Amino acid sequence: MALKDIIKNIVNPEKSEVDEFLTRFPNKVGSYGYDPWGFNINGIKPFVGAGKFFYENFFRVETLGLENIPPSGRCLIIANHSGQLPIDATMLGYAIVTNKYGPRAPKGMYERFIPKLPFFSSMFSQWGGTVGDPDNCIKMLQNDEAVIVFPEGARGISKPFKKRYQLQRFGLGFMHMALQTKSPIIPVGMVGFEESMINFGNMDYIQRLIKFPAAPMLIPFVFPTKVIINIGKPMYFEGDSSREYQVQAMVNDVKREIERLIDEGKEKRKSIFG
């Protein structure tokens, strides 16, 4: 897809090539095309249209294990976070939306500062994003949604380049929600986004001034790195969520599996750009 086609799909999505795809796309929207969390079937047209270029041509994404994403029913998709911008979430979302084994619109949990940003808040909501609130997530899982969570949070996207592929601390919240809703966890290891933007460190003073989760020192350019998305088999957990040491042990199991998936992706990738 050429650049002019990307622009056309964003500016005038109703005439884009994704129309036919979306007429066959399974969704749970009301008569006006929205679901209770703001997802809009027409709103994802530019996402699918522009995503095709970045997925197939810019990052040349290779996604393994898409058959492990259930075509229906609740699940928590847990992935490593990297790349400074939410490009990793966007490409993972595109892979799931266009999954040949069963396309579906996953819900993404974003940081609480996103609703303060004009335009982006509405856009992300229409694409399936929502504030990373536990009550929100539980309600979505109870509605049999697929929910993407990055348990590293801002720690994952703000780490410097020298710490690439070193998973940061995982929050425990996703495991509490999985246990409460009896949701399977789908682990995902992504390789390539760590090198797409070069971060030399965090500007702590600027971060405090603008009150954002991070203020990284970046090379202002997104590199067309080769991306591997490696999706693992569902993981099922049972136990007492009130016992934090048990929850921590389960989270560690998920973290180790994601590390394994990342290592597999690094071995499969021949070079950063190929």
C-alpha atoms as one frame of an Amber mdcrd trajectory, in Angstrom:
protein
   0.000   0.000   0.000   1.490   3.360  -1.067   1.640   6.442   1.155  -1.172
   8.103  -0.808  -3.370   5.075  -0.104  -2.632   5.332   3.631  -3.615   9.000
   3.622  -6.760   8.201   1.631  -7.780   5.544   4.139  -7.342   7.969   7.026
  -8.967  11.008   5.426 -11.726   9.175   3.526 -12.008   5.710   5.093 -15.535
   5.040   3.856 -14.130   4.511   0.356 -11.174   2.381   1.444 -10.555  -1.278
   0.653 -11.331  -2.301   4.240 -15.099  -1.849   3.780 -15.649  -5.387   2.571
 -13.581  -6.787   5.426 -15.550  -4.860   8.052 -18.916  -6.004   6.676 -17.851
  -9.535   7.628 -16.203  -8.542  10.893 -17.811  -9.975  14.063 -18.698  -7.276
  16.564 -20.906  -6.556  19.556 -22.122  -3.064  18.771 -25.493  -1.394  19.080
 -27.623   0.097  16.336 -25.381   3.198  16.178 -22.218   1.122  15.769 -20.806
   1.611  19.287 -20.273  -0.772  22.168 -20.479   0.220  25.897 -16.761   1.181
  25.972 -16.765   3.421  22.908 -15.535   0.963  20.287 -16.923   1.956  16.887
 -17.015  -0.344  13.869 -16.554   2.596  11.479 -13.880   4.128  13.700 -11.495
   1.247  13.079 -11.498   1.789   9.311  -8.435   4.073   9.371  -6.828   1.723
  11.919  -7.168  -1.254   9.573  -6.346   0.750   6.462  -3.173   2.436   7.757
  -2.261  -0.573   9.907  -1.945  -2.705   6.790   0.938  -0.575   5.504   2.858
  -0.467   8.784   2.230  -4.156   9.499   3.096  -5.523   6.049   5.524  -2.975
   4.612   7.129  -0.816   7.294   7.740  -3.303  10.116   7.212  -6.436   7.974
   5.581  -8.098  10.967   5.661 -11.857  11.226   3.119 -13.145  13.725   3.399
 -16.684  15.042   0.747 -18.522  17.032  -2.364 -16.598  15.988  -4.289 -19.848
  16.310  -3.761 -19.534  20.082  -6.091 -16.510  20.242  -9.602 -17.890  20.882
 -12.093 -16.683  18.229 -14.613 -15.956  20.984 -14.853 -15.879  24.752 -12.963
 -13.991  27.413  -9.164 -13.940  27.568  -6.343 -11.740  28.800  -3.584 -11.148
  26.258  -0.424 -10.325  28.228   2.566  -8.899  26.353   5.895  -7.167  26.871
   5.840  -3.401  26.337   8.426  -1.468  24.331   9.073   1.227  21.759   8.216
   4.501  23.574   5.028   4.928  21.491   2.056   2.488  21.505   3.181   1.020
  18.174   3.536  -2.421  19.730  -0.080  -2.358  20.929  -1.252  -1.118  17.531
   0.514  -3.873  15.571  -0.604  -6.568  18.011  -4.155  -5.254  17.759  -3.994
  -5.287  13.955  -2.794  -8.895  13.978  -5.775  -9.901  16.126  -8.309  -7.832
  14.168  -7.202  -9.505  10.911  -6.555 -12.962  12.389  -7.409 -15.560   9.744
  -8.277 -18.073  12.495 -10.974 -15.799  13.894 -10.809 -11.983  13.715 -11.936
 -10.040  16.752 -11.552  -6.537  18.163  -9.432  -6.713  21.321  -9.735  -4.167
  24.097  -6.557  -2.323  25.046  -5.879  -0.909  28.494  -4.091   2.467  28.328
  -2.527   4.810  30.901  -4.729   7.247  32.810  -3.115  10.302  31.181  -4.445
   9.376  27.704  -7.966  10.814  28.290  -6.303  14.197  28.884  -4.994  14.232
  25.309  -7.349  15.793  22.750  -8.126  13.688  19.665  -6.093  10.684  20.838
  -8.534   9.811  23.622 -11.496   9.605  21.229  -9.464   7.794  18.577  -8.143
   5.141  20.967 -11.636   4.591  22.397 -13.081   3.980  18.946 -10.292   1.466
  18.311 -11.111  -0.456  21.485  -8.902   1.274  24.030 -10.032   2.122  27.535
  -8.514   3.380  30.783  -6.549   0.721  32.639  -9.043   0.427  35.480  -9.596
  -2.998  37.127 -13.381  -2.584  37.244 -13.398  -1.729  33.540 -11.322  -4.774
  32.717 -13.414  -7.154  34.806 -16.632  -5.947  33.171 -15.116  -6.469  29.726
 -13.959  -9.971  30.598 -17.401 -10.771  31.970 -18.701  -9.621  28.582 -16.423
 -12.242  26.957 -14.008  -9.711  25.470 -10.339 -10.230  24.589  -8.347  -7.706
  26.640  -4.721  -6.699  25.985  -2.686  -5.765  29.062   0.964  -4.689  29.302
   1.810  -5.416  32.965   5.114  -3.516  32.756   3.128  -0.316  32.169   5.196
   2.827  31.556   8.234   1.009  32.958   8.369  -1.037  29.767   8.271   1.806
  27.269  10.524   4.206  29.205  13.545   1.963  29.796  16.763   2.992  27.985
  18.049   1.221  24.885  20.806  -0.541  26.845  18.089  -2.419  28.773  16.197
  -3.617  25.683  14.428  -6.954  26.104  14.977  -6.867  29.857  11.454  -7.241
  31.220  10.620  -4.767  33.949   8.542  -5.510  37.029   5.106  -6.954  36.255
   2.122  -5.635  38.163  -0.084  -8.257  39.811  -3.433  -6.768  38.793  -3.900
  -8.817  35.628  -3.564 -12.073  37.545  -6.118 -10.993  40.151  -8.542 -10.268
  37.300  -7.785 -13.568  35.558  -8.478 -15.509  38.753 -11.652 -13.565  39.531
 -13.131 -14.017  36.049 -11.607 -17.435  35.291 -10.026 -16.033  32.153  -7.208
 -17.797  30.294  -3.998 -15.828  29.807  -2.445 -15.648  26.341   1.276 -14.758
  26.683   2.882 -12.708  23.905   6.557 -11.942  23.289   7.316  -9.152  20.799
  10.692  -8.506  19.201  11.635  -5.481  17.102   9.924  -2.545  18.761  12.801
  -2.181  21.238  15.000  -0.952  18.367  12.350   1.060  16.520  12.950   4.091
  18.754  16.228   4.777  20.555  15.879   5.990  24.141  18.948   7.265  26.014
  17.214   7.627  29.354  14.464   9.480  31.162  14.381  13.225  31.840  13.114
  13.107  35.420  12.661  16.877  35.800  10.588  17.141  32.604   8.563  14.093
  33.659   7.641  15.744  36.951   6.895  19.027  35.185   4.492  17.598  32.606
   3.158  14.933  35.012   3.503  12.110  32.479   4.574   8.530  33.290   7.871
   9.135  31.445   9.826  11.774  29.501  12.392   9.802  27.490  15.347  11.307
  25.604  14.725   9.987  22.095  16.097  10.012  18.606  12.982  11.529  16.946
  12.657   8.837  14.317  10.900   5.477  14.054  13.172   2.903  12.432  11.662
   0.254  10.107  12.814  -2.686  12.202  11.832  -6.278  11.536   9.148  -7.320
  14.027   8.307 -10.786  15.304   5.145 -11.253  17.390   5.194 -14.641  19.097
   1.883 -15.720  20.663   1.997 -18.576  23.147  -0.563 -21.154  24.143  -3.257
 -20.236  26.694  -2.262 -20.495  30.336  -4.865 -21.384  32.960  -4.587 -20.508
  36.640  -6.560 -21.308  39.761  -5.964 -20.312  43.335  -6.663 -17.909  46.164
  -6.211 -14.365  44.896  -6.007 -13.088  48.480  -2.643 -14.823  48.960  -0.202
 -12.412  47.359   2.719 -14.850  47.348   0.641 -17.303  45.294  -0.411 -14.560
  42.881   3.214 -13.439  42.563   4.297 -16.989  41.726   1.661 -17.194  38.983
   2.747 -13.819  37.563   6.347 -15.053  37.540   5.231 -18.078  35.491   3.667
 -15.774  32.896   6.747 -13.537  32.865   9.054 -16.508  32.274   6.884 -17.703
  29.383   6.970 -14.250  27.783  10.760 -14.195  28.179  10.887 -17.569  26.405
   8.699 -16.275  23.569  10.931 -13.202  23.224  14.033 -15.407  23.024  12.380
 -17.524  20.320  11.572 -14.379  18.363  15.144 -13.066  18.670  16.476 -16.382
  17.378  14.094 -16.368  14.437  14.923 -12.822  13.389  18.027 -12.738  11.196
  18.889  -9.099  11.897  17.366  -5.918  13.320  16.153  -4.875   9.886  15.576
  -8.280   8.327
